[in-house]
Short mmCIF file of C-alpha atoms in Angstrom, two decimals:
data_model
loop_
_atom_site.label_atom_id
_atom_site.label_comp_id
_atom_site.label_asym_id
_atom_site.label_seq_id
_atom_site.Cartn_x
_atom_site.Cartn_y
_atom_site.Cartn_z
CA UNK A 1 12.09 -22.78 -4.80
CA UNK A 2 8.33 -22.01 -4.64
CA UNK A 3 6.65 -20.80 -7.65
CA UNK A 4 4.70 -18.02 -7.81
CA UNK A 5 0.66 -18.01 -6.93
CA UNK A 6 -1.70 -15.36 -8.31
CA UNK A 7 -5.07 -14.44 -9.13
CA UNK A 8 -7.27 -12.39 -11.29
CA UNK A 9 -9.52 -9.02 -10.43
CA UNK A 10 -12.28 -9.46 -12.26
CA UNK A 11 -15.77 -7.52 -12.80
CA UNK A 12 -18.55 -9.94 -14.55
CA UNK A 13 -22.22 -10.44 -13.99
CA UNK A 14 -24.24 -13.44 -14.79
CA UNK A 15 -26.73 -12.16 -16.97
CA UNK A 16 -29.07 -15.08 -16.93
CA UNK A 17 -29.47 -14.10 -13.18
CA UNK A 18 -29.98 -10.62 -14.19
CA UNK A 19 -32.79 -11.50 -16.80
CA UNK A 20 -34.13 -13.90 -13.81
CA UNK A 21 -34.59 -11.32 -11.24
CA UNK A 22 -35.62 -8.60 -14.08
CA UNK A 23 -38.76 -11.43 -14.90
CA UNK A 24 -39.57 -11.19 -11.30
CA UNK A 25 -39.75 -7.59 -11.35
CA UNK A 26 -42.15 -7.39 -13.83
CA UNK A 27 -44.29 -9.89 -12.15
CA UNK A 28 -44.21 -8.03 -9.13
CA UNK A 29 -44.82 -4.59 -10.75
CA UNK A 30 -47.95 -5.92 -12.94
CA UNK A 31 -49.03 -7.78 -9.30
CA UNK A 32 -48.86 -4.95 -7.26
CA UNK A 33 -51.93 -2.19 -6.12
CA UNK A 34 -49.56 0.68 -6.31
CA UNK A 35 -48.89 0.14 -9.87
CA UNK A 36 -51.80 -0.55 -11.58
CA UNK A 37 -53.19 2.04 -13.95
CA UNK A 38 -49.73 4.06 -13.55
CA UNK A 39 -48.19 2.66 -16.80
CA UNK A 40 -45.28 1.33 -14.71
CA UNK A 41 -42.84 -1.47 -17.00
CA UNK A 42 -39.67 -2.93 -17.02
CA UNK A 43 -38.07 -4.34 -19.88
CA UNK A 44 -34.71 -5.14 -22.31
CA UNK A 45 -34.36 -2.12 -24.57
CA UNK A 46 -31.58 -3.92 -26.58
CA UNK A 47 -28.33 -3.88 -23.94
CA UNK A 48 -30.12 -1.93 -21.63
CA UNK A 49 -32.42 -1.90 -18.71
CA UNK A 50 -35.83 0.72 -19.20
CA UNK A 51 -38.20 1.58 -16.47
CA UNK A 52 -40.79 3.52 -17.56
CA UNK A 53 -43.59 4.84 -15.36
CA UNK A 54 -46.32 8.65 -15.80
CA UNK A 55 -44.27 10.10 -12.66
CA UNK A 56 -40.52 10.14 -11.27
CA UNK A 57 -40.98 8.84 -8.54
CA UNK A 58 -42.92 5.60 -9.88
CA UNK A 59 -39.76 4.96 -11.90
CA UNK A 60 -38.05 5.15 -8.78
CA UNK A 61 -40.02 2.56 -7.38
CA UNK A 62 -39.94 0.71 -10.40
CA UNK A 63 -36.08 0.78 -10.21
CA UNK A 64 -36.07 0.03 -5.97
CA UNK A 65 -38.08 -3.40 -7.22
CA UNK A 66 -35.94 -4.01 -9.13
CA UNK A 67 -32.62 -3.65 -7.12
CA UNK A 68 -34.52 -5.56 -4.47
CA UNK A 69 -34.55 -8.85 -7.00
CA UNK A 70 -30.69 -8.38 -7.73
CA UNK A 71 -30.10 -8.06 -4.18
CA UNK A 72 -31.93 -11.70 -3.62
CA UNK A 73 -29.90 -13.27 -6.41
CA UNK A 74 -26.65 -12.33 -5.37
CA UNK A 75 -25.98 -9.44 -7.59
CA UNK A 76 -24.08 -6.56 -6.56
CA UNK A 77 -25.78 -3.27 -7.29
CA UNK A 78 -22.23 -1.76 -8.01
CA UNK A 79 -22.57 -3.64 -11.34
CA UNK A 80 -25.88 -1.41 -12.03
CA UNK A 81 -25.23 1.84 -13.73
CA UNK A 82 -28.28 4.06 -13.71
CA UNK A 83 -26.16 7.27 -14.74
CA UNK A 84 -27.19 10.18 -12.46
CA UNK A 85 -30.54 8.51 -11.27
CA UNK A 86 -32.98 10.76 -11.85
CA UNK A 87 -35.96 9.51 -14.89
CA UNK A 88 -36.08 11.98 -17.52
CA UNK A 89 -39.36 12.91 -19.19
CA UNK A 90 -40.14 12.07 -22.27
CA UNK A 91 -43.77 12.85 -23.43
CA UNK A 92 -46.31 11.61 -20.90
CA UNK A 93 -44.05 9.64 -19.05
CA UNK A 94 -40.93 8.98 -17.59
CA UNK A 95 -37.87 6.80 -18.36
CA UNK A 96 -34.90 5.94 -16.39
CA UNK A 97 -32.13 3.91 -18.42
CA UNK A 98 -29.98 1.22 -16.74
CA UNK A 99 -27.04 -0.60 -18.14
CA UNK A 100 -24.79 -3.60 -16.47
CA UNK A 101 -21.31 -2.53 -16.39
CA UNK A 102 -18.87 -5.57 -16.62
CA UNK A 103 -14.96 -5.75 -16.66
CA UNK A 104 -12.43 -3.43 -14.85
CA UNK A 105 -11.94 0.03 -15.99
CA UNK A 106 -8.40 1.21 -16.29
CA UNK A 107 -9.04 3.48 -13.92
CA UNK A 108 -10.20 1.23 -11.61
CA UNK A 109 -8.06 -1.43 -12.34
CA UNK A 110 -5.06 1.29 -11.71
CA UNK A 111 -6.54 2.78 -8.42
CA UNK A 112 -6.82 -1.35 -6.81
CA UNK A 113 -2.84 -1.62 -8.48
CA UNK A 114 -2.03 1.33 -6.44
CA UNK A 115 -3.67 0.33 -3.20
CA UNK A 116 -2.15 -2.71 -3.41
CA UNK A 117 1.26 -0.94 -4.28
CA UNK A 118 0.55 1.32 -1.16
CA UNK A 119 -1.18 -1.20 1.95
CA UNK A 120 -0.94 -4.74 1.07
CA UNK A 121 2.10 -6.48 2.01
CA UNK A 122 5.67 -6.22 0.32
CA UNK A 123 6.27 -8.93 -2.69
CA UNK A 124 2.89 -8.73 -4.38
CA UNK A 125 3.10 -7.59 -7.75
CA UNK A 126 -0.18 -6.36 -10.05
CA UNK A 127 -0.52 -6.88 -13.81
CA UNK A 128 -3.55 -4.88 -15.35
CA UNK A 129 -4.36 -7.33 -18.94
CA UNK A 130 -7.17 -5.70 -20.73
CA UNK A 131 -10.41 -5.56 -18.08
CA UNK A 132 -8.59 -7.70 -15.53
CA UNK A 133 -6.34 -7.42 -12.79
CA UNK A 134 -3.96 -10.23 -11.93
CA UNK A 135 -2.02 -10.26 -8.12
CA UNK A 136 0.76 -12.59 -8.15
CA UNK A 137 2.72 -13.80 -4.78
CA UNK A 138 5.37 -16.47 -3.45
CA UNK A 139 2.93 -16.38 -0.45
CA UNK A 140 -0.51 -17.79 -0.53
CA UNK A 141 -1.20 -15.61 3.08
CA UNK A 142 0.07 -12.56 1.23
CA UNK A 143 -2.76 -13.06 -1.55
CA UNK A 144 -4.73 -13.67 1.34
CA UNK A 145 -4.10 -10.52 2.80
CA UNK A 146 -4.59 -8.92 -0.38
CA UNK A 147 -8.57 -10.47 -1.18
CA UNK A 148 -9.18 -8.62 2.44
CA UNK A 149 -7.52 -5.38 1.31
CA UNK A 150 -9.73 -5.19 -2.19
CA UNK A 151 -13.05 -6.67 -0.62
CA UNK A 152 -12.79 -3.49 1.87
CA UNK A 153 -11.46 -1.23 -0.54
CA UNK A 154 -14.31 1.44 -1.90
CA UNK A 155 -14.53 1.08 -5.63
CA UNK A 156 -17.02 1.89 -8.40
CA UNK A 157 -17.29 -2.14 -9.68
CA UNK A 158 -18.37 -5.50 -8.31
CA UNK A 159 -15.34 -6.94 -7.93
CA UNK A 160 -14.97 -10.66 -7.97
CA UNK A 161 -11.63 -13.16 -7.24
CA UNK A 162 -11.15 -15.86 -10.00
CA UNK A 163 -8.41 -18.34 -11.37
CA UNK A 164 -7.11 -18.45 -7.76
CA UNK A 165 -3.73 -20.50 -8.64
#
């Protein structure tokens, strides 16, 4: 009899590649003509990510740097939350908080359950354990078929494959 393969539905960033590429952005910002003298800076502000800029849409442009590094190391920007989007003034200037979201929601994790429930193939079970999602088959092509299904599915997390057994 064959035993069961499975594995897990995960959400995690590497966040020495997210301090790498938010170095670079601050080496490009405090480079660049188009920021000088605008009080544009990116930084750590304990586990979040603050731009800061005098005008919205340099924090905007702040933040498009920024994605641009993540995008070059591999990061998705799903894993960026920058709430609604739009800076918020505060004095003189304005200031647009980011934070990295890691691990499944439930809700998430539920709504990829149910799609595989719904269109992947019969004899795949789900198993939502804390911020991961584990898919368990007798049939490697059936997990397969199943990696396909999530990697096209449209969900609010950068969603990642591990502990393939």
């Amino acid at each position: 009899m064959a035993s069961e393969s499975s594995f897990d539905v995960v959400s995690k960033v590497d966040r020495q590649e997210v301090d790498n590429a938010l170095n670079q952005a601050v080496k490009e910002i405090a480079q660049r003509y188009d920021f000088k003298g605008v009080g544009a800076s990116i930084a750590w502000s304990g586990d979040t990510i603050l731009m800061v800029a005098n005008s919205a849409e340099r924090v905007l442009a702040v933040l498009d740097v920024f994605q641009s590094k993540l995008i070059k190391r591999n990061i998705s920007l799903k894993a960026l939350d920058t709430g609604d989007g739009e800076p918020k003034p505060s004095g003189k200037e304005y200031r647009l908080p980011a934070t990295i979201k890691e691990g499944l929601s439930s809700e998430v994790a539920k709504k990829l359950a149910k799609l595989v429930r719904d269109e992947g193939p019969k004899g795949v079970k789900t198993q939502i354990q804390g911020d991961e999602l584990r898919v368990s088959a007798k049939s490697r092509d059936d997990l397969q078929a199943v990696i396909a299904l999530l990697k096209g599915a449209d969900v609010d997390a950068a969603l990642q494959f591990t502990n393939y057994r």
